[in-house]
Amino acid sequence: MSMQSIERQFTRIGARAKVHPPIARRWGTAPEVSIDIGNDAEGEFFDLAIQPKLVAETQVIDVQPSMRHLLLMSRQDDGKHKFLCGHDERHWFVAAVPERASVSSVKTAFDALKPTAVRALETRLGVKPRKRNRRRNAAFIRQGEWFFVPVENSSFVDERLALRNEPISRGGGKPHMCEEVVRQGGQLVYVSNQYPNGVTEIQRRQMISRRPELRHLHWVAQRRNPSVFVRGRVRHPDHKTIILSGWHQVMMNTENESIAMRHVAFID
């Protein structure tokens, strides 16, 4: 597709898109493809920086005007990468779709972005296809990238661990503030500015034995990959507040499993 053709496809969902070559960085080379949500005097727009040689290898493969979503595909040396672009409540967004999934439409992209446990629960509960892409059905309530799944046996949640007005976040984005949060299980790790992903106690001891100066870092004990449960109000400036009447397990969408995630500059 040409740059103009790609931009015209975005107008079909009521969006503006600006397609242009990447801007060279001061240090290092510019990425071949980068997708962001920009903002100017006219409001939000999709900012697509694509190397000229890849414009012909980039195409919109499905458009759903009534849903205000489309599916974009980019062919690169390491394979095909797909991006779900659309409007969610108040803002435009872009989500990288995991390459392992066979995705050819907006509908299948929605499905691929759901955690496996959510899709399995929809099947077990017999959720009808027309209700599976809603923000709320019998299997979950969704707010942005987070799925909140009702807990069938609330005794599993240790309410003594509950924290109030606690944030949940996938990284550098704006956090979702939760009225009550319980984190339990997972692996105990120690986190510092130099080791933000955390190290185990054994790893920390080995590192300090080799480099004694590391003992002076500000280490904080945290849980890696715990089970997270939420109850009450969940607030976010870009989304309508939801109210969870009972404990719900928190699950994030599968975007972080995508290689194409490196092309997405926009983080909710």
Short mmCIF file of C-alpha atoms in Angstrom, two decimals:
data_model
loop_
_atom_site.label_atom_id
_atom_site.label_comp_id
_atom_site.label_asym_id
_atom_site.label_seq_id
_atom_site.Cartn_x
_atom_site.Cartn_y
_atom_site.Cartn_z
CA MET A 1 0.00 0.00 0.00
CA SER A 2 1.07 3.62 -0.45
CA MET A 3 1.21 6.11 2.41
CA GLN A 4 -1.97 7.76 1.12
CA SER A 5 -3.80 4.41 0.89
CA ILE A 6 -2.94 3.58 4.50
CA GLU A 7 -4.12 6.99 5.67
CA ARG A 8 -7.42 6.59 3.76
CA GLN A 9 -8.10 3.27 5.52
CA PHE A 10 -7.79 5.01 8.89
CA THR A 11 -10.37 7.62 7.85
CA ARG A 12 -12.87 4.77 7.44
CA ILE A 13 -12.85 4.24 11.22
CA GLY A 14 -13.05 7.97 11.90
CA ALA A 15 -9.37 8.39 12.69
CA ARG A 16 -6.57 10.50 11.31
CA ALA A 17 -3.25 8.91 10.40
CA LYS A 18 0.06 10.45 9.43
CA VAL A 19 2.44 8.10 7.63
CA HIS A 20 6.02 9.29 7.20
CA PRO A 21 9.64 8.01 7.18
CA PRO A 22 11.22 7.55 10.61
CA ILE A 23 13.20 10.44 12.01
CA ALA A 24 16.86 9.54 12.48
CA ARG A 25 17.93 9.39 16.09
CA ARG A 26 20.99 11.15 17.41
CA TRP A 27 22.29 7.85 18.73
CA GLY A 28 21.64 4.62 16.85
CA THR A 29 19.50 3.94 13.82
CA ALA A 30 15.81 4.74 13.48
CA PRO A 31 13.42 1.78 13.82
CA GLU A 32 12.00 0.34 10.60
CA VAL A 33 8.44 0.69 11.90
CA SER A 34 7.09 2.66 14.85
CA ILE A 35 3.46 3.33 15.79
CA ASP A 36 2.39 5.97 18.27
CA ILE A 37 -0.64 8.05 19.18
CA GLY A 38 0.16 11.68 18.47
CA ASN A 39 -1.71 14.81 19.45
CA ASP A 40 -1.99 18.15 17.66
CA ALA A 41 -4.41 21.07 17.43
CA GLU A 42 -7.01 18.81 15.82
CA GLY A 43 -6.73 16.10 18.47
CA GLU A 44 -5.36 12.57 18.47
CA PHE A 45 -3.97 10.82 15.41
CA PHE A 46 -2.10 7.62 14.55
CA ASP A 47 1.57 8.45 13.96
CA LEU A 48 3.09 5.76 11.72
CA ALA A 49 6.82 6.05 11.05
CA ILE A 50 7.68 3.51 8.31
CA GLN A 51 10.89 3.07 6.36
CA PRO A 52 10.16 3.80 2.66
CA LYS A 53 11.23 0.29 1.64
CA LEU A 54 8.56 -1.17 3.96
CA VAL A 55 5.60 1.01 2.97
CA ALA A 56 4.64 -1.44 0.19
CA GLU A 57 4.92 -4.27 2.75
CA THR A 58 2.52 -2.55 5.15
CA GLN A 59 -1.20 -2.92 4.61
CA VAL A 60 -4.55 -2.72 6.34
CA ILE A 61 -6.04 -6.22 6.14
CA ASP A 62 -9.39 -5.63 7.88
CA VAL A 63 -11.49 -2.56 8.62
CA GLN A 64 -14.57 -2.49 10.88
CA PRO A 65 -16.01 1.05 10.69
CA SER A 66 -18.91 0.31 13.05
CA MET A 67 -16.44 -0.88 15.71
CA ARG A 68 -13.94 1.91 14.91
CA HIS A 69 -11.14 -0.66 14.62
CA LEU A 70 -8.78 -1.93 11.93
CA LEU A 71 -5.98 -4.48 11.65
CA LEU A 72 -2.64 -3.38 10.23
CA MET A 73 0.07 -5.80 9.04
CA SER A 74 3.76 -5.10 8.41
CA ARG A 75 6.01 -7.62 6.65
CA GLN A 76 9.61 -7.42 7.87
CA ASP A 77 12.73 -9.56 7.74
CA ASP A 78 11.72 -11.39 10.93
CA GLY A 79 8.16 -12.12 9.79
CA LYS A 80 4.70 -10.60 9.72
CA HIS A 81 3.66 -8.31 12.55
CA LYS A 82 0.07 -7.24 13.16
CA PHE A 83 -1.38 -4.32 15.09
CA LEU A 84 -4.93 -3.75 16.29
CA CYS A 85 -5.71 -0.03 15.97
CA GLY A 86 -8.93 1.41 17.28
CA HIS A 87 -10.92 3.46 19.76
CA ASP A 88 -11.54 2.34 23.35
CA GLU A 89 -13.99 4.47 25.34
CA ARG A 90 -12.25 7.86 25.19
CA HIS A 91 -9.05 7.52 23.18
CA TRP A 92 -7.38 5.86 20.20
CA PHE A 93 -4.97 3.03 20.92
CA VAL A 94 -2.70 0.52 19.20
CA ALA A 95 -1.96 -3.01 20.45
CA ALA A 96 0.60 -5.44 19.04
CA VAL A 97 -0.90 -8.89 18.39
CA PRO A 98 1.12 -12.01 19.38
CA GLU A 99 2.69 -13.60 16.32
CA ARG A 100 1.88 -17.12 17.50
CA ALA A 101 -1.83 -16.47 16.89
CA SER A 102 -3.44 -16.95 13.49
CA VAL A 103 -5.03 -13.53 13.05
CA SER A 104 -6.66 -12.20 9.90
CA SER A 105 -9.39 -9.88 11.17
CA VAL A 106 -10.28 -7.43 13.90
CA LYS A 107 -12.40 -10.12 15.56
CA THR A 108 -9.59 -12.69 15.69
CA ALA A 109 -7.17 -10.00 16.91
CA PHE A 110 -9.48 -9.26 19.85
CA ASP A 111 -9.52 -12.97 20.65
CA ALA A 112 -5.73 -13.30 20.40
CA LEU A 113 -5.25 -10.47 22.88
CA LYS A 114 -7.27 -12.27 25.55
CA PRO A 115 -5.41 -14.36 28.13
CA THR A 116 -5.80 -18.11 27.58
CA ALA A 117 -7.66 -18.48 30.88
CA VAL A 118 -10.22 -15.87 29.80
CA ARG A 119 -10.91 -17.59 26.49
CA ALA A 120 -11.25 -20.94 28.26
CA LEU A 121 -13.72 -19.46 30.75
CA GLU A 122 -15.80 -17.94 27.93
CA THR A 123 -16.04 -21.38 26.36
CA ARG A 124 -16.94 -23.06 29.66
CA LEU A 125 -19.64 -20.49 30.42
CA GLY A 126 -21.01 -20.62 26.89
CA VAL A 127 -20.57 -16.90 26.21
CA LYS A 128 -22.10 -16.16 22.81
CA PRO A 129 -19.72 -14.95 20.06
CA ARG A 130 -21.51 -11.59 19.74
CA LYS A 131 -20.79 -10.87 23.42
CA ARG A 132 -17.14 -11.95 23.50
CA ASN A 133 -15.67 -8.65 22.34
CA ARG A 134 -17.68 -6.51 24.73
CA ARG A 135 -16.06 -4.81 27.70
CA ARG A 136 -18.21 -6.92 30.01
CA ASN A 137 -19.69 -10.41 29.78
CA ALA A 138 -20.19 -13.39 32.09
CA ALA A 139 -16.46 -14.24 31.99
CA PHE A 140 -14.85 -10.86 32.66
CA ILE A 141 -14.99 -7.09 32.99
CA ARG A 142 -12.33 -5.27 30.96
CA GLN A 143 -10.75 -1.88 31.51
CA GLY A 144 -8.07 -1.07 28.96
CA GLU A 145 -5.51 -3.88 28.88
CA TRP A 146 -6.72 -5.45 32.15
CA PHE A 147 -9.26 -8.27 32.42
CA PHE A 148 -11.01 -8.75 35.77
CA VAL A 149 -12.31 -12.31 36.16
CA PRO A 150 -14.80 -13.15 38.95
CA VAL A 151 -13.39 -15.42 41.67
CA GLU A 152 -15.68 -18.41 42.20
CA ASN A 153 -14.33 -19.22 45.67
CA SER A 154 -13.55 -16.00 47.54
CA SER A 155 -12.06 -17.93 50.48
CA PHE A 156 -9.01 -18.40 48.26
CA VAL A 157 -8.27 -14.67 48.63
CA ASP A 158 -6.46 -13.75 51.86
CA GLU A 159 -8.19 -10.48 52.77
CA ARG A 160 -5.62 -9.86 55.52
CA LEU A 161 -3.21 -8.88 52.72
CA ALA A 162 -5.57 -6.29 51.24
CA LEU A 163 -4.13 -2.88 50.36
CA ARG A 164 -6.36 0.12 49.75
CA ASN A 165 -6.11 2.64 46.89
CA GLU A 166 -3.38 0.60 45.26
CA PRO A 167 -2.10 1.04 41.66
CA ILE A 168 -1.68 -1.71 39.09
CA SER A 169 0.43 -0.98 36.03
CA ARG A 170 2.16 -2.90 33.24
CA GLY A 171 5.11 -0.54 33.04
CA GLY A 172 5.53 3.13 32.27
CA GLY A 173 1.87 3.83 31.56
CA LYS A 174 -0.67 5.58 33.74
CA PRO A 175 -1.67 3.20 36.55
CA HIS A 176 -5.18 1.90 37.18
CA MET A 177 -6.08 2.73 40.80
CA CYS A 178 -7.90 0.00 42.70
CA GLU A 179 -9.95 0.38 45.86
CA GLU A 180 -8.71 -2.94 47.29
CA VAL A 181 -5.87 -5.17 46.04
CA VAL A 182 -4.51 -8.49 47.31
CA ARG A 183 -1.25 -9.91 45.94
CA GLN A 184 -0.36 -13.43 46.99
CA GLY A 185 1.90 -16.22 45.83
CA GLY A 186 4.54 -15.62 43.19
CA GLN A 187 8.30 -15.61 43.66
CA LEU A 188 10.10 -13.45 46.20
CA VAL A 189 12.64 -11.20 44.46
CA TYR A 190 14.72 -8.16 45.37
CA VAL A 191 14.45 -5.08 43.18
CA SER A 192 16.72 -2.03 42.88
CA ASN A 193 17.26 0.75 40.35
CA GLN A 194 20.04 -1.30 38.72
CA TYR A 195 17.99 -4.51 38.75
CA PRO A 196 14.38 -3.42 38.07
CA ASN A 197 13.28 -6.93 37.03
CA GLY A 198 14.39 -8.34 40.35
CA VAL A 199 16.78 -11.09 41.46
CA THR A 200 16.22 -13.99 43.84
CA GLU A 201 17.81 -14.10 47.30
CA ILE A 202 20.39 -16.64 46.10
CA GLN A 203 21.24 -14.51 43.06
CA ARG A 204 21.55 -11.41 45.24
CA ARG A 205 23.95 -13.15 47.65
CA GLN A 206 26.10 -14.42 44.77
CA MET A 207 26.22 -10.96 43.19
CA ILE A 208 27.21 -9.30 46.48
CA SER A 209 29.91 -11.90 47.13
CA ARG A 210 31.47 -10.99 43.78
CA ARG A 211 30.77 -7.24 44.05
CA PRO A 212 30.45 -6.22 47.74
CA GLU A 213 29.49 -2.65 46.79
CA LEU A 214 26.10 -3.96 45.62
CA ARG A 215 25.01 -4.46 49.24
CA HIS A 216 24.62 -0.68 49.47
CA LEU A 217 21.94 -0.53 46.77
CA HIS A 218 18.39 0.20 47.90
CA TRP A 219 16.95 -3.31 47.65
CA VAL A 220 13.18 -3.74 47.98
CA ALA A 221 11.53 -7.14 48.46
CA GLN A 222 8.71 -7.73 45.97
CA ARG A 223 6.74 -10.59 44.44
CA ARG A 224 7.30 -11.57 40.82
CA ASN A 225 4.24 -12.88 38.95
CA PRO A 226 1.93 -13.03 41.99
CA SER A 227 -1.78 -13.73 41.73
CA VAL A 228 -3.52 -10.35 41.97
CA PHE A 229 -7.10 -9.85 43.13
CA VAL A 230 -9.14 -6.64 43.12
CA ARG A 231 -12.41 -5.55 44.71
CA GLY A 232 -14.35 -2.28 44.60
CA ARG A 233 -13.74 0.68 42.29
CA VAL A 234 -11.07 0.66 39.59
CA ARG A 235 -10.27 4.13 38.21
CA HIS A 236 -8.23 5.35 35.25
CA PRO A 237 -8.30 8.80 33.59
CA ASP A 238 -8.79 7.30 30.11
CA HIS A 239 -11.56 4.85 31.06
CA LYS A 240 -14.92 4.78 32.77
CA THR A 241 -14.68 3.72 36.43
CA ILE A 242 -15.79 0.13 37.00
CA ILE A 243 -17.12 -1.33 40.25
CA LEU A 244 -16.29 -4.93 41.15
CA SER A 245 -18.82 -6.17 43.70
CA GLY A 246 -16.70 -9.18 44.70
CA TRP A 247 -13.10 -10.33 44.35
CA HIS A 248 -11.87 -10.55 40.75
CA GLN A 249 -8.56 -11.95 39.56
CA VAL A 250 -6.53 -9.52 37.45
CA MET A 251 -5.15 -10.70 34.10
CA MET A 252 -3.30 -8.60 31.53
CA ASN A 253 -3.83 -8.90 27.79
CA THR A 254 -1.29 -10.83 25.73
CA GLU A 255 0.33 -7.85 24.00
CA ASN A 256 3.55 -8.33 25.97
CA GLU A 257 3.95 -11.74 24.25
CA SER A 258 4.31 -10.06 20.87
CA ILE A 259 7.64 -9.44 19.16
CA ALA A 260 5.92 -6.50 17.46
CA MET A 261 5.54 -4.81 20.86
CA ARG A 262 8.89 -3.15 20.16
CA HIS A 263 7.25 -1.16 17.35
CA VAL A 264 4.56 0.33 19.61
CA ALA A 265 5.57 3.59 21.23
CA PHE A 266 2.17 4.25 22.80
CA ILE A 267 1.58 2.78 26.25
CA ASP A 268 -1.77 3.15 28.00
#
